[in-house]
mmCIF file of C-alpha atoms in Angstrom:
data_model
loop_
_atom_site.group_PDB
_atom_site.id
_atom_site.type_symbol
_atom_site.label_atom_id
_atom_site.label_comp_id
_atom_site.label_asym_id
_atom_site.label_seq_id
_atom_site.Cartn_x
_atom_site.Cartn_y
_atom_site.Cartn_z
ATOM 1 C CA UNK A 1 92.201 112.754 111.986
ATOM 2 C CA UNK A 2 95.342 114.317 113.880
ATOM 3 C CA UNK A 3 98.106 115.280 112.007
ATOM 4 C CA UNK A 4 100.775 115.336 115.442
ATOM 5 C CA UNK A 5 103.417 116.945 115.014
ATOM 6 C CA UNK A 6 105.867 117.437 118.037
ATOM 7 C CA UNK A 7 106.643 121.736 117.767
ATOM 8 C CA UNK A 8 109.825 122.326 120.697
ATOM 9 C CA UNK A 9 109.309 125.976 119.483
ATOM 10 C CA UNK A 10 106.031 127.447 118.655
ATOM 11 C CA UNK A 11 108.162 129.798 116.321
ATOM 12 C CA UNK A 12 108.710 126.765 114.475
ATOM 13 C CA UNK A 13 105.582 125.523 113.186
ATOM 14 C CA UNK A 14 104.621 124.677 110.344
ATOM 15 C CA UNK A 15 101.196 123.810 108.331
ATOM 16 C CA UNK A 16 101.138 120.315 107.796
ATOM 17 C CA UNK A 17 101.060 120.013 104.017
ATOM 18 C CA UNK A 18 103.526 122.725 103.890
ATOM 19 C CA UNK A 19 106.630 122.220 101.426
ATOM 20 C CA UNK A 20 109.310 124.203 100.963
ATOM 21 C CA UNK A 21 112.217 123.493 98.489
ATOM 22 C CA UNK A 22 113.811 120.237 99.412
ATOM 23 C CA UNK A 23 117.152 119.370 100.583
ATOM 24 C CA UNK A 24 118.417 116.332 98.699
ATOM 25 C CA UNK A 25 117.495 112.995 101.388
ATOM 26 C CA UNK A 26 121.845 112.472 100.858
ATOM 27 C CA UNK A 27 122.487 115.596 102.086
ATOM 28 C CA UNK A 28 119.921 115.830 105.247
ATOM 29 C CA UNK A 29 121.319 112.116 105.739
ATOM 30 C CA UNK A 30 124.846 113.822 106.564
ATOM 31 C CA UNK A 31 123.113 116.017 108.780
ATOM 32 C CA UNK A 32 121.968 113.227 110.881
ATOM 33 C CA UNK A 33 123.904 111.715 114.011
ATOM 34 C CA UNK A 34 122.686 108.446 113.971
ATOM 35 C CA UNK A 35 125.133 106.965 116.733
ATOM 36 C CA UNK A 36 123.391 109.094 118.908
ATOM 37 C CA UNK A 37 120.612 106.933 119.077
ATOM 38 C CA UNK A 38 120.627 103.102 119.728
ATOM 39 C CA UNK A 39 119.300 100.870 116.599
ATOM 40 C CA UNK A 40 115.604 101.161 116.345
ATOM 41 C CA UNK A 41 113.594 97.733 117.725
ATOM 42 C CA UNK A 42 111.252 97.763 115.119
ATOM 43 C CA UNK A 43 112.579 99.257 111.902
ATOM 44 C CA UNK A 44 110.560 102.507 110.603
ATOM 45 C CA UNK A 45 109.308 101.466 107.721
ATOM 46 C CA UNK A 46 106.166 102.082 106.230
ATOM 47 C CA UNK A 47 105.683 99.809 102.976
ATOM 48 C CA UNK A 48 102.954 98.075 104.165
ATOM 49 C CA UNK A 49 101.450 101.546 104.758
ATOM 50 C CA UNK A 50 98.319 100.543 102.518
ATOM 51 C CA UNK A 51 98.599 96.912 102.300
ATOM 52 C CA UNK A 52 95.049 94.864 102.763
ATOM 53 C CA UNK A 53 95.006 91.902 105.078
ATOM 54 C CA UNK A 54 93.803 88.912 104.194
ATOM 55 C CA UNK A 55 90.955 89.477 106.198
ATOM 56 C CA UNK A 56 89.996 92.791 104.370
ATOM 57 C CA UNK A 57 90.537 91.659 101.178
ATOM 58 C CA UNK A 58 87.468 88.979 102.493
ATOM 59 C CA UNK A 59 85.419 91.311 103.426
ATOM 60 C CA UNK A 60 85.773 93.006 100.210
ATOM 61 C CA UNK A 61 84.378 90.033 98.672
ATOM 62 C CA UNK A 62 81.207 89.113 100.988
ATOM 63 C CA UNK A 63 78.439 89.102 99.645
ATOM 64 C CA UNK A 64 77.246 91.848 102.102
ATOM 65 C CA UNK A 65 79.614 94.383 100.911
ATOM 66 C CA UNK A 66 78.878 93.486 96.923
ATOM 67 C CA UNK A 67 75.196 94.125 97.516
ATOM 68 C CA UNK A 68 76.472 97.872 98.853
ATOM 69 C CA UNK A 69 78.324 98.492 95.928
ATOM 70 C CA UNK A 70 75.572 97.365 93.792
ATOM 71 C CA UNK A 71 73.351 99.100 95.579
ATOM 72 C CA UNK A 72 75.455 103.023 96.015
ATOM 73 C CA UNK A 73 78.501 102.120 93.573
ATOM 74 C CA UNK A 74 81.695 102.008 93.771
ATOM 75 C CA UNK A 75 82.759 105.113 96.144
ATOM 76 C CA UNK A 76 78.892 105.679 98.237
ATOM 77 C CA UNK A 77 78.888 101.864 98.789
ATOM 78 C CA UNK A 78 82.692 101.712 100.192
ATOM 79 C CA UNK A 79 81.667 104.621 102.863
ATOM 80 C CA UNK A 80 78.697 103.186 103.586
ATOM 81 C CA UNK A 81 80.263 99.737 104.215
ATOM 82 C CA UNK A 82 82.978 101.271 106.143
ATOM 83 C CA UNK A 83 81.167 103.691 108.255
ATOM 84 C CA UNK A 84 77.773 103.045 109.151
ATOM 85 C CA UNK A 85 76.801 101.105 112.506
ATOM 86 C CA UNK A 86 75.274 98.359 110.594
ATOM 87 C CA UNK A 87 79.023 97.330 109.139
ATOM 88 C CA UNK A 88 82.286 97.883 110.563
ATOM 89 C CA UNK A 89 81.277 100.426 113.046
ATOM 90 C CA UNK A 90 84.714 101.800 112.926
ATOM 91 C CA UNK A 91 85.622 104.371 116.086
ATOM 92 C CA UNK A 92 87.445 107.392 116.025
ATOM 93 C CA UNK A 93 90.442 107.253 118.407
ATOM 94 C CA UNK A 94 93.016 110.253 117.951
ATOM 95 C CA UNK A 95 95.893 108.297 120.345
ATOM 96 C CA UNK A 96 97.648 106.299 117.603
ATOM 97 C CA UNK A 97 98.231 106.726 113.937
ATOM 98 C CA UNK A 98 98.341 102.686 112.229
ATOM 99 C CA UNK A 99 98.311 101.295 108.825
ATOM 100 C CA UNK A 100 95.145 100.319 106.697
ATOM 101 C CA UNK A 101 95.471 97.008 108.047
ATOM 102 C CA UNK A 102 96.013 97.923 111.828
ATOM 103 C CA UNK A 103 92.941 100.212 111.158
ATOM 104 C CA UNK A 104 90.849 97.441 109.935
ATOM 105 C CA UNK A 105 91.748 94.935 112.956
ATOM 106 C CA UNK A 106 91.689 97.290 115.579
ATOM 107 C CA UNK A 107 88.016 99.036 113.791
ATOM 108 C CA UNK A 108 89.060 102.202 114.868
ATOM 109 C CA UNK A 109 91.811 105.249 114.137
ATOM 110 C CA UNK A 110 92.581 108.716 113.704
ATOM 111 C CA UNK A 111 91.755 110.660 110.778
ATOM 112 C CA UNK A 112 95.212 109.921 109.036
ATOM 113 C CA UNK A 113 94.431 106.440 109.821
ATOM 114 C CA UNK A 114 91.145 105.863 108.478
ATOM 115 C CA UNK A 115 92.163 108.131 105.494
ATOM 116 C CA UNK A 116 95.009 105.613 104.686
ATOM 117 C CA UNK A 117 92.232 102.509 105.364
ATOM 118 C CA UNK A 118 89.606 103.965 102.889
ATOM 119 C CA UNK A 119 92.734 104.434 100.483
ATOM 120 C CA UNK A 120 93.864 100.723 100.705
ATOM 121 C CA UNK A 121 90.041 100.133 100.381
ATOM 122 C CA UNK A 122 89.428 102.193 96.835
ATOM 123 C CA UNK A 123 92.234 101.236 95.109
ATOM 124 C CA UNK A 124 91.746 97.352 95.627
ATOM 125 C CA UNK A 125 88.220 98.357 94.168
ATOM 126 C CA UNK A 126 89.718 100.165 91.310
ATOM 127 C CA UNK A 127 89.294 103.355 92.222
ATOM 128 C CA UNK A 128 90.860 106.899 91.974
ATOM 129 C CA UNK A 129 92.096 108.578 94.995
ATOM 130 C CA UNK A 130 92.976 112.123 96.004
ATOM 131 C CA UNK A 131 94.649 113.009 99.411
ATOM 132 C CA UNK A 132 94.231 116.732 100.651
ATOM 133 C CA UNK A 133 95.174 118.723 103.109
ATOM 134 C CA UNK A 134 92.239 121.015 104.618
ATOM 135 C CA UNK A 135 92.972 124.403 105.982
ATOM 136 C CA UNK A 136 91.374 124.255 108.932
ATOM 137 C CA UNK A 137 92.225 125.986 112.088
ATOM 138 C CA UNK A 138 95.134 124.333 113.938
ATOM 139 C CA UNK A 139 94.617 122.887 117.103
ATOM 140 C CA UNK A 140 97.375 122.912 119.549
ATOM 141 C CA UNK A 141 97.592 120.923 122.972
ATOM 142 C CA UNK A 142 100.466 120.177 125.799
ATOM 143 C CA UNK A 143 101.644 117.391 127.483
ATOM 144 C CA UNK A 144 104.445 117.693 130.155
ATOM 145 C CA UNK A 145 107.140 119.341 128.235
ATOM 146 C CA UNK A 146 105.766 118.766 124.829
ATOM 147 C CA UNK A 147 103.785 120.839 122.609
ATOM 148 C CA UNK A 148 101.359 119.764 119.968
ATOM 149 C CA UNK A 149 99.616 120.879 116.634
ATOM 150 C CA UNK A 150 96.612 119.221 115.236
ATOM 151 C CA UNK A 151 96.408 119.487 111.720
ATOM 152 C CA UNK A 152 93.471 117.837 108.957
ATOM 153 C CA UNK A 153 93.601 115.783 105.923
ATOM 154 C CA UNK A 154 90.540 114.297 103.839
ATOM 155 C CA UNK A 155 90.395 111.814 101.044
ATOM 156 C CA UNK A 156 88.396 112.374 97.324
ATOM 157 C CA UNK A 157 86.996 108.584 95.448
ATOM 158 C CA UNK A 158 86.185 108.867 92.057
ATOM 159 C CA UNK A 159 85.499 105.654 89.471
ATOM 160 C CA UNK A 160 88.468 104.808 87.792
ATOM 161 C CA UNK A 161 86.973 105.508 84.191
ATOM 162 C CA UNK A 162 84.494 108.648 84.302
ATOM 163 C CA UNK A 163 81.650 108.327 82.266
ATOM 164 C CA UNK A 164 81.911 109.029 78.678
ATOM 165 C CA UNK A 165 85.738 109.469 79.443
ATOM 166 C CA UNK A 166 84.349 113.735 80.799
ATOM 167 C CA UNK A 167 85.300 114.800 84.450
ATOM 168 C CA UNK A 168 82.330 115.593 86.251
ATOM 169 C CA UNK A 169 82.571 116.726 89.727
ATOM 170 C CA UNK A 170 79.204 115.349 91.276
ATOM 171 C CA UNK A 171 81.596 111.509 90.493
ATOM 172 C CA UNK A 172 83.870 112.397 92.978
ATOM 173 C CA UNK A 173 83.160 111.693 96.503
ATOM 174 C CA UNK A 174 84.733 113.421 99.349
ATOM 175 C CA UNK A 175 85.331 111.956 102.627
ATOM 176 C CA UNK A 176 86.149 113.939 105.521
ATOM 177 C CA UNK A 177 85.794 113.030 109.250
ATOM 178 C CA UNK A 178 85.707 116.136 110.484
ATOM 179 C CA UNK A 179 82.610 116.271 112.887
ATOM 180 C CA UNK A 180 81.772 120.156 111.070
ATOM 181 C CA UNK A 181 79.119 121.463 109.094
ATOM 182 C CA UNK A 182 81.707 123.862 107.622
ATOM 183 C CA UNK A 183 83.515 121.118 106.073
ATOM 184 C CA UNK A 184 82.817 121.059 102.818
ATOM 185 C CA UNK A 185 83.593 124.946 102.919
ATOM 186 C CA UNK A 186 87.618 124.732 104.253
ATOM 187 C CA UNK A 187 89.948 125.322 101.094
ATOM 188 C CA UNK A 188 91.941 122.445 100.719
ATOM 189 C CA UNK A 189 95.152 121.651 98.897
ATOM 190 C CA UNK A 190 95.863 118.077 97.181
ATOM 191 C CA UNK A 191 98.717 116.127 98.562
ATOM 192 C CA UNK A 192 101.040 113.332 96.797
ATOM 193 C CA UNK A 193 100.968 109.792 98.534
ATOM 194 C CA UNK A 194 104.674 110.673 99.264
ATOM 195 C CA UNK A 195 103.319 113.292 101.474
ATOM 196 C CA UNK A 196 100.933 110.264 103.544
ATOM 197 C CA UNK A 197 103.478 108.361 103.995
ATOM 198 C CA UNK A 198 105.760 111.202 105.677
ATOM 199 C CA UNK A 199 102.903 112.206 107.949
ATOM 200 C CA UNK A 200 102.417 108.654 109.134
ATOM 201 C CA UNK A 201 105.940 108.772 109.822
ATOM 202 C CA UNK A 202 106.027 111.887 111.578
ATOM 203 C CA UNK A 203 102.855 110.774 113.376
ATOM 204 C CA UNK A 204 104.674 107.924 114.949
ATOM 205 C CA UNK A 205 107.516 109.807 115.665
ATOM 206 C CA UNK A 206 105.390 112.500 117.937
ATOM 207 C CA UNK A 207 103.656 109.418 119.666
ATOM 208 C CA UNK A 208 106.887 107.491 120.272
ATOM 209 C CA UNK A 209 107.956 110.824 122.113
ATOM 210 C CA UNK A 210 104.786 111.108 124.113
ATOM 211 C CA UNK A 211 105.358 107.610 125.295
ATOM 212 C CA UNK A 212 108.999 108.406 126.550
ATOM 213 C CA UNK A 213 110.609 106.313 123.671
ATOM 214 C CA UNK A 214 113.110 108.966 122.379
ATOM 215 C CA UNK A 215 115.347 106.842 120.324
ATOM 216 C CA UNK A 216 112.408 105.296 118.358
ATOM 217 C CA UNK A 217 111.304 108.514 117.495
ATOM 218 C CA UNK A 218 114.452 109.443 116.538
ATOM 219 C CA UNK A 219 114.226 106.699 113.803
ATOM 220 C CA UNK A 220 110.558 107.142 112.675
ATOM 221 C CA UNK A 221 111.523 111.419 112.356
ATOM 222 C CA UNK A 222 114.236 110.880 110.767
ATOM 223 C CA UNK A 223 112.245 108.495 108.176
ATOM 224 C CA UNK A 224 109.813 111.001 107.611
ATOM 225 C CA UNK A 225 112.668 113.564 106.498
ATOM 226 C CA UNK A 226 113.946 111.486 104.485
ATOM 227 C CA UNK A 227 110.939 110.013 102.609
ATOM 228 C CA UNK A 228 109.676 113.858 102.111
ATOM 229 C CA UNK A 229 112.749 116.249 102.508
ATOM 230 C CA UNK A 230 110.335 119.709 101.778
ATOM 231 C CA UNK A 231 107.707 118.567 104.575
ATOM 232 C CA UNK A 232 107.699 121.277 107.229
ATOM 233 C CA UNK A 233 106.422 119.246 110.135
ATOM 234 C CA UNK A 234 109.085 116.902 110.359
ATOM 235 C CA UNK A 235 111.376 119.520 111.196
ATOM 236 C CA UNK A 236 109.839 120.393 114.276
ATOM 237 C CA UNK A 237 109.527 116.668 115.292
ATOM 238 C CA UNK A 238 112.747 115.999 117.304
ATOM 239 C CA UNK A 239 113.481 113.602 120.277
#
C-alpha cells in the first residue's frame, strides 16, 4: 500500500504510525483558518470507511466463496477468495486511496485500500482484526513542487473465539502486500482503527494536492488532524 503523505520540508517528516502527545481536536480546531478555503464539494468524511456494499455482502454469501471458507476457514479462505486469479483478481494500483466498497467495485487499490477492504471483509465474517504499521524503509518520490513519503501498513485475521479460549499464534493470519521476501521479518507496531481512518484521510488529502485541488485537501487534512490529533503525517500534509 502507500501511505502518502505530502512532506513541504523533508525536516518535517514523520513515520507514519508515529504519535506524539495530542493536542485536544478543540484546540487544533482554533488553529485552523477555515475561511481561507472555500466549502469543500464533497464533505470529508469517512464513515462509510468500511462499509460493505450490497454487492459484497453477496458475494460473501455465494456459494463459491462458502466452499473457500469451508475449505481454508475463516481467515485462509477470505485471502484466498480475495486474492487469487481464480476470484476477484484484485490489482494493485498505488494512485488512489478508496473505501472497502470503492475497492471492491473498482477490484483494485493501494495497500491502505485493500487493507481497509479485507477489514470490512473479516469483520462481516466475524473475525478479529489487527492493523500495523511495518517499519520498512521509507520511500520518497517528487512531483513538480511536491515531495512524497511512502510508508507500509499490513493487516493480522484471527477467528473471533480461539480454540479452547488459548491464544495461539499459528491462528492468526497476516496479510501483507508487500511484494518482499523480507516481509515477515520488518518489526511492526499495531495501530488503532482511529489511526486507519486518519491515514485514509491524509491519503486523500496528498492526492487532492497532486491533482491541483488545494481547497479539498485543505478539508480532507484538516479531517485527518482532527480525527487523530498525535498523528505525525498529517502535519506535514498542507495545501
Amino acid at each position: 500500500m502507500r501511505i502518502l503523505s505530502l512532506i513541504l520540508c523533508a525536516c518535517l517528516a514523520g513515520c507514519a504510525g508515529t504519535m506524539t502527545r495530542p493536542a485536544e481536536p478543540s484546540a487544533l480546531a482554533a488553529l485552523l483558518d477555515d475561511s481561507a478555503f472555500p466549502a469543500p464539494g464533497r464533505p470529508a468524511d469517512a464513515s462509510d470507511l468500511f462499509t460493505l456494499s450490497p454487492a459484497m455482502k453477496a458475494h460473501l454469501r455465494s456459494h463459491a466463496f462458502q466452499a473457500k471458507l469451508r475449505e481454508k476457514g475463516a481467515a485462509r479462505g477470505l485471502v484466498n477468495a480475495l486474492y487469487t486469479k481464480s476470484d476477484l483478481q484484485l490489482d494493485y494500483d498505488a494512485t488512489v486511496t478508496q473505501t472497502a466498497a470503492q475497492t471492491y467495485a473498482a477490484r483494485s487499490g493501494n495497500c491502505l485500500s485493500l487493507v481497509i477492504m479485507t477489514a470490512a471483509f473479516a469483520r462481516e465474517l466475524g473475525m478479529k482484526v489487527r492493523f500495523q504499521s511495518v517499519e520498512a524503509e521509507d520511500t520518497w518520490s517528487r512531483t513538480t513542487s511536491l515531495y512524497l513519503v511512502s510508508e507500509h501498513v499490513n493487516i493480522s485475521l484471527a477467528p473471533a473465539q480461539p480454540l479452547f479460549n488459548t491464544y495461539a499464534p499459528d491462528s492468526e493470519l497476516t496479510i501483507d502486500f508487500l511484494a518482499s521476501r523480507d516481509a515477515s521479518r520488518l518489526r511492526t507496531r499495531e495501530l488503532e482503527e482511529a489511526d486507519i481512518v486518519a491515514l485514509y484521510m491524509n491519503n486523500r488529502a496528498a492526492e487532492e494536492m497532486l491533482q491541483g485541488r488545494h481547497a479539498q485537501a485543505y478539508w480532507w487534512a484538516r479531517a485527518a488532524l482532527l480525527a487523530r490529533p498525535g498523528l505525525l503525517p498529517a502535519y506535514n500534509t498542507w495545501p
